[in-house]
Short mmCIF file of C-alpha atoms in Angstrom, two decimals:
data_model
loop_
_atom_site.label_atom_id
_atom_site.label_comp_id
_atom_site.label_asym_id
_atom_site.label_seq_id
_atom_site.Cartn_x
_atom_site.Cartn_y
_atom_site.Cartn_z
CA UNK I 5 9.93 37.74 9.84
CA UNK I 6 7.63 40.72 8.60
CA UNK I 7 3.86 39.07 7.34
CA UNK I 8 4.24 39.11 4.36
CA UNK I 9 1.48 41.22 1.74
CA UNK I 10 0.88 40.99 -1.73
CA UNK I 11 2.60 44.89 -2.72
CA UNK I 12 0.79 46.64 -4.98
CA UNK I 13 3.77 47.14 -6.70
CA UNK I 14 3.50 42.88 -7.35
CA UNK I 15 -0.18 43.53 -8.03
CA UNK I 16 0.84 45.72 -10.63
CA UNK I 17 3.52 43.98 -11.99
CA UNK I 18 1.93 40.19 -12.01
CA UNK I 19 -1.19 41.85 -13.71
CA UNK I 20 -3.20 40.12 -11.72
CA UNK I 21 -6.67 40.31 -9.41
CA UNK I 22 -6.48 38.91 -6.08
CA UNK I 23 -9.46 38.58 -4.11
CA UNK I 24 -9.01 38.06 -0.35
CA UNK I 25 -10.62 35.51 1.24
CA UNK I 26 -12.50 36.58 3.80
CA UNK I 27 -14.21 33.78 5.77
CA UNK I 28 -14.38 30.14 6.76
CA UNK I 29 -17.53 27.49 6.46
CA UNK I 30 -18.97 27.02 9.85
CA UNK I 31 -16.91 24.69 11.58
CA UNK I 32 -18.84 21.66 12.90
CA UNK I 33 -21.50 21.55 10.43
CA UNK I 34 -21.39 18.46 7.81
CA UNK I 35 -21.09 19.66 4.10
CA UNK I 36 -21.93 16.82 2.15
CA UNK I 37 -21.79 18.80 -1.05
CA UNK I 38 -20.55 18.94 -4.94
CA UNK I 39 -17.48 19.71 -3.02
CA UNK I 40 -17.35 16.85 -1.00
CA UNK I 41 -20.04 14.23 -1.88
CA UNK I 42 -19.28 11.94 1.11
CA UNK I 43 -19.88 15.17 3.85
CA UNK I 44 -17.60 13.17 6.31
CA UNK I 45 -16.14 14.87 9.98
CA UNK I 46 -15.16 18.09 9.85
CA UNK I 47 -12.22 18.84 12.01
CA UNK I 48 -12.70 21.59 14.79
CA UNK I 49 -8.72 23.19 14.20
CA UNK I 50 -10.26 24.72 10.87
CA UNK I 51 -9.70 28.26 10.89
CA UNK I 52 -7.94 28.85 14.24
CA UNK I 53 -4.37 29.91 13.26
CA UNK I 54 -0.93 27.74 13.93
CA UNK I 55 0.10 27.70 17.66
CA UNK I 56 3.20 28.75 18.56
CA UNK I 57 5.87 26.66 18.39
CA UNK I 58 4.52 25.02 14.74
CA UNK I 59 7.13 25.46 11.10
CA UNK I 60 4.87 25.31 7.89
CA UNK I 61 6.37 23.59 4.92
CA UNK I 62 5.15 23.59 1.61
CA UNK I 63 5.23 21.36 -1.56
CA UNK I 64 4.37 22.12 -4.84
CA UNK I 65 3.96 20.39 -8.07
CA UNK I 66 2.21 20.28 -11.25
CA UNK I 67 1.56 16.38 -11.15
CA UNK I 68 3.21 13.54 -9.82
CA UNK I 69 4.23 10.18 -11.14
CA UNK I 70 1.83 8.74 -13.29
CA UNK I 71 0.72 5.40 -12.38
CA UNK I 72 1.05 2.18 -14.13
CA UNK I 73 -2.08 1.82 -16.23
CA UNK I 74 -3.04 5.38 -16.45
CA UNK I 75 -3.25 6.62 -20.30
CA UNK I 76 -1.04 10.51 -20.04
CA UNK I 77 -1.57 11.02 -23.63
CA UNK I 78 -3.65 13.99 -23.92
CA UNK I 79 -7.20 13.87 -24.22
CA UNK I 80 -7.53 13.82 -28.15
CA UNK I 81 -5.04 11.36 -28.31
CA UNK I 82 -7.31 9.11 -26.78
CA UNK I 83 -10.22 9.29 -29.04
CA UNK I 84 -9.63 6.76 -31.41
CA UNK I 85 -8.95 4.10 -28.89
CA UNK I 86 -12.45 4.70 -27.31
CA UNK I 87 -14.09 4.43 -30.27
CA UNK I 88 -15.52 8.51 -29.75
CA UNK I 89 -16.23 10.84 -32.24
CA UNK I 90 -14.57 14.26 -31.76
CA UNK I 91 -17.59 15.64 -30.06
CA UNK I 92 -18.18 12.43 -27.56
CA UNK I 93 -14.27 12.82 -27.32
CA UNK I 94 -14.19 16.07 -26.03
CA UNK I 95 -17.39 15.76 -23.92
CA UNK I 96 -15.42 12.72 -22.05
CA UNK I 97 -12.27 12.87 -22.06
CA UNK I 98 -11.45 17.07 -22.62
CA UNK I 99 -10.03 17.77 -19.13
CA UNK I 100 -9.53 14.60 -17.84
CA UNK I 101 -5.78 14.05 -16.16
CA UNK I 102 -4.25 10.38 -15.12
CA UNK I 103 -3.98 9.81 -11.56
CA UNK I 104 -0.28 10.75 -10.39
CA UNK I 105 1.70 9.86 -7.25
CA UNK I 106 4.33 11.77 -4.86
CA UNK I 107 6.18 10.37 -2.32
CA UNK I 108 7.29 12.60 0.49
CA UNK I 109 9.58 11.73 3.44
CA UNK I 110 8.96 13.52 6.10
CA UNK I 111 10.86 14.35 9.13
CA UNK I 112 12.15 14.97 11.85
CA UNK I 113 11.58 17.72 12.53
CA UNK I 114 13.01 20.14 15.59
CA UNK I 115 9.38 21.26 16.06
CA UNK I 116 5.80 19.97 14.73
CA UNK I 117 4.52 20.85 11.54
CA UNK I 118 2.04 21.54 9.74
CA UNK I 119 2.80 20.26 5.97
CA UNK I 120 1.36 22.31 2.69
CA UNK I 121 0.68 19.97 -0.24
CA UNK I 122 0.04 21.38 -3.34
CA UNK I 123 -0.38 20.16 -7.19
CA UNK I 124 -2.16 21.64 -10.07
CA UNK I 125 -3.07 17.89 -11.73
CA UNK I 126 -4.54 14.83 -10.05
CA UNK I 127 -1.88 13.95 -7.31
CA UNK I 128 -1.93 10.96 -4.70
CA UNK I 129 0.58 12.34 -2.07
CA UNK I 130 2.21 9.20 -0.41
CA UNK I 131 3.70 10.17 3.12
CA UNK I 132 6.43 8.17 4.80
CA UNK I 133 6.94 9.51 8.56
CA UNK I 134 10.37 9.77 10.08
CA UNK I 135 10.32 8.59 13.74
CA UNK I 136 9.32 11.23 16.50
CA UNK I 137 7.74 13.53 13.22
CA UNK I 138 4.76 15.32 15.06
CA UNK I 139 2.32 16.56 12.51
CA UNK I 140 -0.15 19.78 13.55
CA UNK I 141 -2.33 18.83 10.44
CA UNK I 142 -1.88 18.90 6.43
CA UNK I 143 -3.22 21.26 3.91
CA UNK I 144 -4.44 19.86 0.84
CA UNK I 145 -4.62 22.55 -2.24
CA UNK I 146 -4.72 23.00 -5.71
CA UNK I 147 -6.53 22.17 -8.66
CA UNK I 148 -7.48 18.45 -7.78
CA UNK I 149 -8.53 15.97 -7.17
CA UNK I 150 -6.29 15.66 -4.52
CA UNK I 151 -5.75 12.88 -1.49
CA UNK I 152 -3.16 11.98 0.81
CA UNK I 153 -1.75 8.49 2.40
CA UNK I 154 0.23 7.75 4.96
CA UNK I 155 -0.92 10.52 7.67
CA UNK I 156 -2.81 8.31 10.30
CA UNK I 157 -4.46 10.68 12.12
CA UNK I 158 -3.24 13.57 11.66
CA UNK I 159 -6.37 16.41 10.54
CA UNK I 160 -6.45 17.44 6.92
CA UNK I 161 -7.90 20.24 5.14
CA UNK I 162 -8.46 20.31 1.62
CA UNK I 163 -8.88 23.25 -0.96
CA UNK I 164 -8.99 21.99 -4.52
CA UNK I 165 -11.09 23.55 -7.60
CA UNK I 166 -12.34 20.25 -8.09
CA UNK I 167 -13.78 17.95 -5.87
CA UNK I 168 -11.48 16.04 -3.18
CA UNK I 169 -13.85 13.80 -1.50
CA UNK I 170 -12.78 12.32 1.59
CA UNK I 171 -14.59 10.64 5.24
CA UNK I 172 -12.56 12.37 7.63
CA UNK I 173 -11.07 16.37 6.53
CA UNK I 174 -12.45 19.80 6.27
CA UNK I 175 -13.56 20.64 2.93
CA UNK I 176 -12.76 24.61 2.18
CA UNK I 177 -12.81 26.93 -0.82
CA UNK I 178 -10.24 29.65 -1.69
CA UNK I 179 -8.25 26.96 -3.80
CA UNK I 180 -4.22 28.08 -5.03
CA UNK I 181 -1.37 26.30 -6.83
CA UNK I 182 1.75 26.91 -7.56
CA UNK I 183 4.90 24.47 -8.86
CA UNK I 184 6.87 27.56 -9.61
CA UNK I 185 9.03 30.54 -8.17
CA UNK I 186 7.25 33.04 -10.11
CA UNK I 187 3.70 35.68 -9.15
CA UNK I 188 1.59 31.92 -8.99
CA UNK I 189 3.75 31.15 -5.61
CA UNK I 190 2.19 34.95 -4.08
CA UNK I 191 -0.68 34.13 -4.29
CA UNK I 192 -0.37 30.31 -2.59
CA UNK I 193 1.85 32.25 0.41
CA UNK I 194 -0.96 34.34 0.88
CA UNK I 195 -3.18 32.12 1.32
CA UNK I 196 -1.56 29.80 3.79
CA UNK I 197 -0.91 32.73 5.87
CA UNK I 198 -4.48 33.17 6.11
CA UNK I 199 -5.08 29.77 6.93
CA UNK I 200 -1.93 29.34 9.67
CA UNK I 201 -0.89 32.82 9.83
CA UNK I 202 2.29 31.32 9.26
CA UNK I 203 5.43 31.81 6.53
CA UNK I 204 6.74 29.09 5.45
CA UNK I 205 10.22 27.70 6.74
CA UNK I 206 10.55 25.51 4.26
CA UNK I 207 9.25 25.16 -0.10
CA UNK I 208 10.44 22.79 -2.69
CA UNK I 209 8.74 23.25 -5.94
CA UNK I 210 9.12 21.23 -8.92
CA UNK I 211 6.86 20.70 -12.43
CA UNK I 212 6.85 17.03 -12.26
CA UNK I 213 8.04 16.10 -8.82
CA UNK I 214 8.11 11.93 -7.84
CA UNK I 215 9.79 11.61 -4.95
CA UNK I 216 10.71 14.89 -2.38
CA UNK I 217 12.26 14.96 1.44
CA UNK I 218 11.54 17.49 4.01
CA UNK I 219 12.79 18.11 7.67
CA UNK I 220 14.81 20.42 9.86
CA UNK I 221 17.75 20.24 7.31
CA UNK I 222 15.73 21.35 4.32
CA UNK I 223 17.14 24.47 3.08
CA UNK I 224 14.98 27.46 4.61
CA UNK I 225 12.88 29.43 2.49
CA UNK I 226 13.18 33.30 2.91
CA UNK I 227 10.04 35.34 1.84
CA UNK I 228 11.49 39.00 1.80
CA UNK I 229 14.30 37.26 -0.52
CA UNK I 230 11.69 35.73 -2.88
CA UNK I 231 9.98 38.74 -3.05
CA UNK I 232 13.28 40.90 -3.39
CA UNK I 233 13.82 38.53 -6.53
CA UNK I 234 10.37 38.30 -8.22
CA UNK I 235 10.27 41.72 -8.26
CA UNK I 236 14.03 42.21 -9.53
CA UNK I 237 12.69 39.57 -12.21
CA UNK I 238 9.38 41.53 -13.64
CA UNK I 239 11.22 45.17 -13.34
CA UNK I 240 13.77 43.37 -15.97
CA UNK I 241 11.15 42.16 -18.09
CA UNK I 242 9.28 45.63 -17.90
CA UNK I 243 12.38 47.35 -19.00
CA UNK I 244 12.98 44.67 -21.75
CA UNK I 245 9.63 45.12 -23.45
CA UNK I 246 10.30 48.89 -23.17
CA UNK I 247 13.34 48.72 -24.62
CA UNK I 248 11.71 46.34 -27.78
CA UNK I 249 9.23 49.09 -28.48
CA UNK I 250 12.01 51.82 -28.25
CA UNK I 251 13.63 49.33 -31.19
CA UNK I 252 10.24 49.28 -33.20
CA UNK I 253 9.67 53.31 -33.07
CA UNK I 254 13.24 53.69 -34.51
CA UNK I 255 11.85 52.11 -38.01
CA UNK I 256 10.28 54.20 -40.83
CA UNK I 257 6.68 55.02 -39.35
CA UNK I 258 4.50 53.59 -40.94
CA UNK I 259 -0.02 52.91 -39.84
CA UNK I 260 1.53 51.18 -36.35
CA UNK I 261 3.61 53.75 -35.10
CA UNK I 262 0.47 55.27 -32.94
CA UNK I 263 -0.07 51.92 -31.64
CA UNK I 264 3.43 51.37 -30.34
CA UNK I 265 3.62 55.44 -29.05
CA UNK I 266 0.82 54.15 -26.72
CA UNK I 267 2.24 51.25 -26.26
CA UNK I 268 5.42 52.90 -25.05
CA UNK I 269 3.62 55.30 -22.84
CA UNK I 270 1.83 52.60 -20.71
CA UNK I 271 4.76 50.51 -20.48
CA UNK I 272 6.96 53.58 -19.12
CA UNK I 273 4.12 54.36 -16.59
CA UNK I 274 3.64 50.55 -15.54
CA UNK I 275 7.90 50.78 -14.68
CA UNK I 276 7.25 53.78 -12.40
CA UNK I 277 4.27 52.90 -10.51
CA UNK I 278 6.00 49.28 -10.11
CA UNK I 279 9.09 51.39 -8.46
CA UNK I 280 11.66 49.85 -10.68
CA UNK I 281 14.63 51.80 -11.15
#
């Protein structure tokens, strides 16, 4: 399989800015940091690609199950119970998420693995190991705070926005999530393929995901077919909103119609330099 690169016809499409990531921290030296309090052992496999041989699979969720005791209501929902005022309120509690859990069987596997865990939200991922399932390491990533049980010894790296602390892992930046098939999952491919210059064989993505299995008879995951689609997807919507200012310039003109000419104009050039047809 072809690597696979973010297109500037995506780029153009997604509307987005996507910075590459262009280095690693030093390997062996101890970051006890904002981003991980605890410094801890860094592991020496950060930043050497996969070996051959290795499948990536990736997870993705927005949060997990919440667990007993935690309060999900959102964060003004919780102000009277305190006993805050709205401005102690949303100096407490305003971002705050309840601790979530995912359980994920893994294996076996035909080959070892290296497994991709990712959650926008507060997520506990809770592995259960197959027999025989040989692990090259797991990636931690997302928005956080993330942290992972059940993986003995097997090396993890983590990449959350917020801090992940942990004793024994590599602490990195260059932090993605996705839970989606949709321009958020480019940017999370991309950057595992910097990190294992691997595709993915396998990626199960859900919104709120409890409980997921993965092994050699998960469906495979095809990249040039995801991209085929995304892009099939946002060429539709680009001819949509084209076609819904075509609607609005057959009305009476009236002090908008210049706004919706240029309207028109960019929209028509953004469907040609995205090669839509």
């Amino acid at each position: 399989m072809e690597p696979m690169k973010l297109s500037t016809r995506l780029l153009v499409l997604a509307g987005i800015s996507f910075f590459v990531y262009v280095g690693v921290a030093p390997l062996y030296k101890n970051r006890g940091s904002a981003l991980n309090p605890k410094g801890g052992t860094l592991l020496p496999a950060v930043g050497k690609l996969a070996p051959a041989g290795v499948d990536l699979h990736m997870i993705g969720v927005e949060q997990g199950r919440v667990l007993p005791g935690e309060d999900d209501r959102p964060w003004w929902g919780q102000c009277q119970d305190k006993g805050y005022d709205k401005t102690q309120c949303h100096e407490k509690l305003a971002g705050t998420r309840p601790q979530t859990a995912v359980e994920v069987v893994v294996g076996p596997f035909e080959k070892p693995a290296i497994l991709a865990l990712v959650a926008q939200d507060k997520v506990r991922w809770d592995l259960k190991l197959e027999n025989a399932t040989i692990l090259n390491k797991i990636i931690l990533m997302g928005g956080g705070p993330l942290s992972v049980t059940g993986n003995s010894d097997v090396p993890v790296e983590v990449y959350t926005q917020k801090p992940s602390p942990c004793d024994n892992c590599y602490q990195g930046d260059g932090a993605k999530y996705a839970y989606a098939f949709d321009s958020t999952l480019v940017s999370v491919l991309d950057r595992l393929k910097q990190l294992t210059g691997l595709d993915p064989q396998t990626v199960q993505l859900k919104r709120e995901g409890h409980t997921f299995f993965v092994s050699s008879t998960t469906p495979e995951f095809s990249c040039a077919a995801f991209e085929k689609k995304l892009h099939a997807d946002q060429c539709g919507s680009l001819a949509k909103g084209i076609k819904d200012i075509q609607n609005i310039l057959k009305r009476p003109p009236n002090e908008s119609t210049a706004h919706y000419q240029k309207s028109l104009k960019a929209a028509q050039e953004r469907f040609l330099a995205s090669d839509c047809r």
